[in-house]
Coordinates of C-alpha atoms in Angstrom, one line a residue:
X278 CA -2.0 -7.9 5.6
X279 CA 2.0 -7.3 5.4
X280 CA 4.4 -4.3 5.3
X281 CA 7.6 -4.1 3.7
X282 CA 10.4 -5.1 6.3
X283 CA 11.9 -2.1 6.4
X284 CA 9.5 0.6 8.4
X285 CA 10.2 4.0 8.7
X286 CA 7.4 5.7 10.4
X287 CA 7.2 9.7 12.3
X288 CA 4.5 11.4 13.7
X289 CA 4.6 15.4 13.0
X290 CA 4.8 17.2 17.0
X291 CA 3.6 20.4 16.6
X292 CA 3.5 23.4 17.5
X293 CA 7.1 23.9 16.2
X294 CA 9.6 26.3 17.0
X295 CA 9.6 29.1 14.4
X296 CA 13.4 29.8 14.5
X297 CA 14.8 27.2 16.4
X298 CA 15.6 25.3 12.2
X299 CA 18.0 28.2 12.2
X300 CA 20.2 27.0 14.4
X301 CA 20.0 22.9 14.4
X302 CA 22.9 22.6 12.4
X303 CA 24.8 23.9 15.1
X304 CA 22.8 22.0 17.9
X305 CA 23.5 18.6 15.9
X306 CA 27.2 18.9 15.8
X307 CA 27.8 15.7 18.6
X308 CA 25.2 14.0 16.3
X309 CA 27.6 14.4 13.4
X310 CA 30.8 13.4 14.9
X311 CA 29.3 10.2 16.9
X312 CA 27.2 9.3 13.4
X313 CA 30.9 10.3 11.7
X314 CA 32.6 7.1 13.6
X315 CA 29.9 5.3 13.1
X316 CA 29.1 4.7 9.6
X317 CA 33.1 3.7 9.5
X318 CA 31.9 1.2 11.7
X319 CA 28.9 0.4 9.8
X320 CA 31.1 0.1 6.3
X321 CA 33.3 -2.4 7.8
X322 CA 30.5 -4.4 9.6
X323 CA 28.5 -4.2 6.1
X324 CA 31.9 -5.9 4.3
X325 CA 32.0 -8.6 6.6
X326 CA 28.4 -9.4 6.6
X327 CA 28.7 -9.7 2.9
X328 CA 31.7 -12.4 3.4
X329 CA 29.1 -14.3 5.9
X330 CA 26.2 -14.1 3.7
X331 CA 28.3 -15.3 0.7
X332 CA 29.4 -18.6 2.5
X333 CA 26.8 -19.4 5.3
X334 CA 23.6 -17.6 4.2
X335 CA 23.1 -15.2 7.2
X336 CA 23.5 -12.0 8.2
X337 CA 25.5 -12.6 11.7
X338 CA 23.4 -11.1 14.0
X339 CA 25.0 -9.0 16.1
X340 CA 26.5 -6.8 13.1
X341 CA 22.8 -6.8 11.7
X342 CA 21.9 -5.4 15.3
X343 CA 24.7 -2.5 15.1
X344 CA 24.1 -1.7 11.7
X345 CA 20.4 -1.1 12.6
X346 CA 21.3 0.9 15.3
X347 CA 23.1 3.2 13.5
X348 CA 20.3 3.2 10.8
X349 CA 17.9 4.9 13.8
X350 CA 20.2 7.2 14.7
X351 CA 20.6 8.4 11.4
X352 CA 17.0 8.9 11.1
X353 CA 16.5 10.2 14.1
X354 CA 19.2 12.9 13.2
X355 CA 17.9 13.6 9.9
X356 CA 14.4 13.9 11.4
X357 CA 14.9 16.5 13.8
X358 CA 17.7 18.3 11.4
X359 CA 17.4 18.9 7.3
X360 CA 15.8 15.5 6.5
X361 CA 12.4 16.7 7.6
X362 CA 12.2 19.2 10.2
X363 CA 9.7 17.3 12.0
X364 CA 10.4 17.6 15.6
X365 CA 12.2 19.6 17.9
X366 CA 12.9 17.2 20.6
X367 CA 16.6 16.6 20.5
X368 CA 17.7 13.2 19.3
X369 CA 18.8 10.6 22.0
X370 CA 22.7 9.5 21.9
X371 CA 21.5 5.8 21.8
X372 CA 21.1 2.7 18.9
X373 CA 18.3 1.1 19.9
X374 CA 15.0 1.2 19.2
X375 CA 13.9 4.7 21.8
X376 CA 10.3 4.0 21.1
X377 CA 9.2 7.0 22.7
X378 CA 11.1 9.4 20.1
X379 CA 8.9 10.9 17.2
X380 CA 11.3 9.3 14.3
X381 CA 11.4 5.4 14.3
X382 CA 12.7 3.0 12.1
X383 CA 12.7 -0.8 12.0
X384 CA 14.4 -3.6 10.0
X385 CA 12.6 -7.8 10.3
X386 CA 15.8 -9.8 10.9
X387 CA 16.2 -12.2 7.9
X388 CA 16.9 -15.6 9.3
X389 CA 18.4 -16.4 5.7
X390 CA 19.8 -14.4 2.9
X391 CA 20.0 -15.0 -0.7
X392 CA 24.0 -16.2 -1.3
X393 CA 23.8 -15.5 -5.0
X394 CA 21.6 -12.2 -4.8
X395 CA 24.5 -10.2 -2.1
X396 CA 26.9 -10.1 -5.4
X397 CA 24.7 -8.4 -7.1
X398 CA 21.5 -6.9 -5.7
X399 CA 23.6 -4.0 -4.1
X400 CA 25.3 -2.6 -7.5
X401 CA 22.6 -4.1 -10.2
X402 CA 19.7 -5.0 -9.1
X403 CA 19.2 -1.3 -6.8
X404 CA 20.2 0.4 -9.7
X405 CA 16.7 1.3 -11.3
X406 CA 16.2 2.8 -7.2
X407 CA 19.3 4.4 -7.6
X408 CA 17.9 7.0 -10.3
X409 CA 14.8 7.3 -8.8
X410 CA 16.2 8.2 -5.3
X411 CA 18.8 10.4 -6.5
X412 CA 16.4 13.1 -7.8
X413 CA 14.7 12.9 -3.6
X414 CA 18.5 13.6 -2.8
X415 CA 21.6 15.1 -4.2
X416 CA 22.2 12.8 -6.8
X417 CA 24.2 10.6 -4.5
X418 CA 21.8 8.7 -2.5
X419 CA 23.8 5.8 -2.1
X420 CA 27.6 5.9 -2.9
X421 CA 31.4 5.5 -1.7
X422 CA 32.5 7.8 0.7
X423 CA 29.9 10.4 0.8
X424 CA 28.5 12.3 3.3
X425 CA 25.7 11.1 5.2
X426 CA 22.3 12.9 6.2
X427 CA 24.0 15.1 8.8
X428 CA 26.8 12.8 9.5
X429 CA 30.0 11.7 7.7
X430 CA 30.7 7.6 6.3
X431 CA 32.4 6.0 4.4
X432 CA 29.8 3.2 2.8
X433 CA 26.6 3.6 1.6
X434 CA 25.5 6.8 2.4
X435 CA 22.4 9.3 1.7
X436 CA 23.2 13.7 1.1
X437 CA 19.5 14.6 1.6
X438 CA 19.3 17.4 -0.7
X439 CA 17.6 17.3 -4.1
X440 CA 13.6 17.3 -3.6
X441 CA 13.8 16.5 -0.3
X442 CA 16.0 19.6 0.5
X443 CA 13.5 22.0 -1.3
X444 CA 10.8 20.4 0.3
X445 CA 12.0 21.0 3.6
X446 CA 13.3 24.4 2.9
X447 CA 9.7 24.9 2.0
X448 CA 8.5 23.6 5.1
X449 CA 11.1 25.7 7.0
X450 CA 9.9 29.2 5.4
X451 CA 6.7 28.1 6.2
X452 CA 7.2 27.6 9.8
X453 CA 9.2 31.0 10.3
X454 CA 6.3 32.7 8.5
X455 CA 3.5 30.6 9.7
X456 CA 4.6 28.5 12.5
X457 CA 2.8 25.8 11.1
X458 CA 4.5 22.9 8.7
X459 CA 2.2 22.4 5.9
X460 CA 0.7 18.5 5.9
X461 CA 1.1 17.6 2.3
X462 CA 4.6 18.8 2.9
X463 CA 5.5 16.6 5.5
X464 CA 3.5 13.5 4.1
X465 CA 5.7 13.9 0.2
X466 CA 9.0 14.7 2.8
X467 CA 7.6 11.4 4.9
X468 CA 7.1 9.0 1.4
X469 CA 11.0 10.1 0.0
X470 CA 12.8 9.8 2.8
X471 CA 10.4 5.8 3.3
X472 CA 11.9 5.1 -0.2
X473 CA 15.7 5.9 0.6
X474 CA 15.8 4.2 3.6
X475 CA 14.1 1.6 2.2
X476 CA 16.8 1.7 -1.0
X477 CA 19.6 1.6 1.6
X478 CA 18.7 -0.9 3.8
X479 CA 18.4 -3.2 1.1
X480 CA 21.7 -2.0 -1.0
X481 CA 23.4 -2.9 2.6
X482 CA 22.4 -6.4 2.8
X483 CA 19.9 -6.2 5.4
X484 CA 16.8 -7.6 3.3
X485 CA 16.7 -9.8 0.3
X486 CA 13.0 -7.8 -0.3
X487 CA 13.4 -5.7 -3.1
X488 CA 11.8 -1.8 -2.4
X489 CA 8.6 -1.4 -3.8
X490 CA 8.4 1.0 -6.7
X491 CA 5.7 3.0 -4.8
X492 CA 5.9 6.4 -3.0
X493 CA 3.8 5.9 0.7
X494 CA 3.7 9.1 1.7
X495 CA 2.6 10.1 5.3
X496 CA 4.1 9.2 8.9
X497 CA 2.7 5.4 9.0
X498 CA 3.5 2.5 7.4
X499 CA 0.3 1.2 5.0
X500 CA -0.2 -2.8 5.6
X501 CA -0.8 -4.3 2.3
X502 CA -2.8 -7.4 1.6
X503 CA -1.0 -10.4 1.0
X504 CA -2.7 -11.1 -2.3
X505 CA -4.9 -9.4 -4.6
X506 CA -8.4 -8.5 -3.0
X507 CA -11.1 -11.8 -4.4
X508 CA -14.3 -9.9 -5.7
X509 CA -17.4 -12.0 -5.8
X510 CA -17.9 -14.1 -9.2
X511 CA -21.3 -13.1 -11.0
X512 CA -23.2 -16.0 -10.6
X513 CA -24.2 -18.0 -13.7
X514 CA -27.5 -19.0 -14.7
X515 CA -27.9 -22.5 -14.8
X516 CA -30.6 -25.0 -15.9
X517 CA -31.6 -27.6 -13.3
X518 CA -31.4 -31.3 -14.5
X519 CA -34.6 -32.4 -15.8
X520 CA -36.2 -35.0 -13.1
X521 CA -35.6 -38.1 -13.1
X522 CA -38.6 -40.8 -14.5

């Protein structure tokens, strides 16, 4: 059994607050102007990475570790603000991994990269993922010089709006009204904002595996088998050899 090497996984912690949606815009702010300096960081990493994987092959990897980092964060952010709603636990100021955090995302390091694939797989190959993640988003899931999910960059970065915005405006009515966040909600919110991720970790260089055309919806990561399941072969009807004289 495998996954995809990009996981994005979050587990739902309820009971919610039923206003508290209201004002995490405002509560995010220091999240927005730490994620704002970093995704500069992250599009001038991401340009040098490419220069690396062109003429040796690998993703260095302390860029690959800092680029990750601010890959969490941005999750975690997004999580807890307009991306899903999902917690209300405030999102830690750190790159790594916090395990203990509802919202967590994780990237296999590739110990070798494609050298002909980083010239095009970001532009050409992602561009059939393009189209399909746009309508999850804005329309500009992965561009120049957008803004990012709750955060400001300069390369390569998501606007969750789109479906994913309705859905989670959805989700907020429901918990002013209801205090409760509907589950198919969160499991459809869960499966877009898998497939982004997914889109942009791969349109930044991280992972030579191209996204799977599939949306997995719900907090966990689904292993799947390796190769098709084997189902048993009817077994023929055979005549045994006549005996020997």
């Amino acid at each position: 059994m495998r996954t995809y090497p990009v996981r994005v996984e979050a587990r739902l912690e309820e009971p919610l607050n039923r206003g508290l949606w209201i004002v995490k815009w405002f509560l995010a702010i220091p999240h927005y102007i730490v994620l704002g300096f970093l995704w500069i960081a992250f599009g001038v990493l991401t340009v040098i990475a490419f220069f690396a994987i062109l003429f040796t092959g690998r993703y260095p990897r302390a860029l690959f570790d800092f680029n990750l980092g601010v890959l969490r964060w941005t999750w975690r952010v997004a999580y807890y603000s307009y991306g899903a709603l999902g917690t209300d636990r405030y999102p830690p100021f750190t790159l790594g991994p916090a395990p203990g955090y509802p919202a967590t995302l994780d990237i296999d390091y590739p110990e070798h990269l494609s050298r002909g694939l980083v010239l095009i797989k970001w532009w050409l190959l992602a561009i059939p993922h393009y189209l399909i993640v746009s309508l999850f988003t804005s329309g500009s899931a992965i561009s120049w010089g957008s803004d990012l999910p709750d955060g400001g960059g300069v390369l390569y970065t998501l606007d969750w709006g789109g479906l994913i915005g309705l859905l989670v405006l959805i989700a907020a009515l429901c918990l002013l009204f209801t205090g409760r966040y509907p589950r198919g909600v969160f499991d459809l919110v869960l499966g877009m904002n898998r497939w982004a991720l997914r889109v942009v970790a791969y349109a930044t260089l991280m992972t030579d595996a191209y996204p799977p055309f599939r949306l997995e919806q719900g907090g966990h990561e689904i292993p799947r088998p390796d190769e098709p399941p084997s189902y048993p072969r009817t077994p023929r009807c055979e005549m045994a050899p006549p005996p020997s004289s």
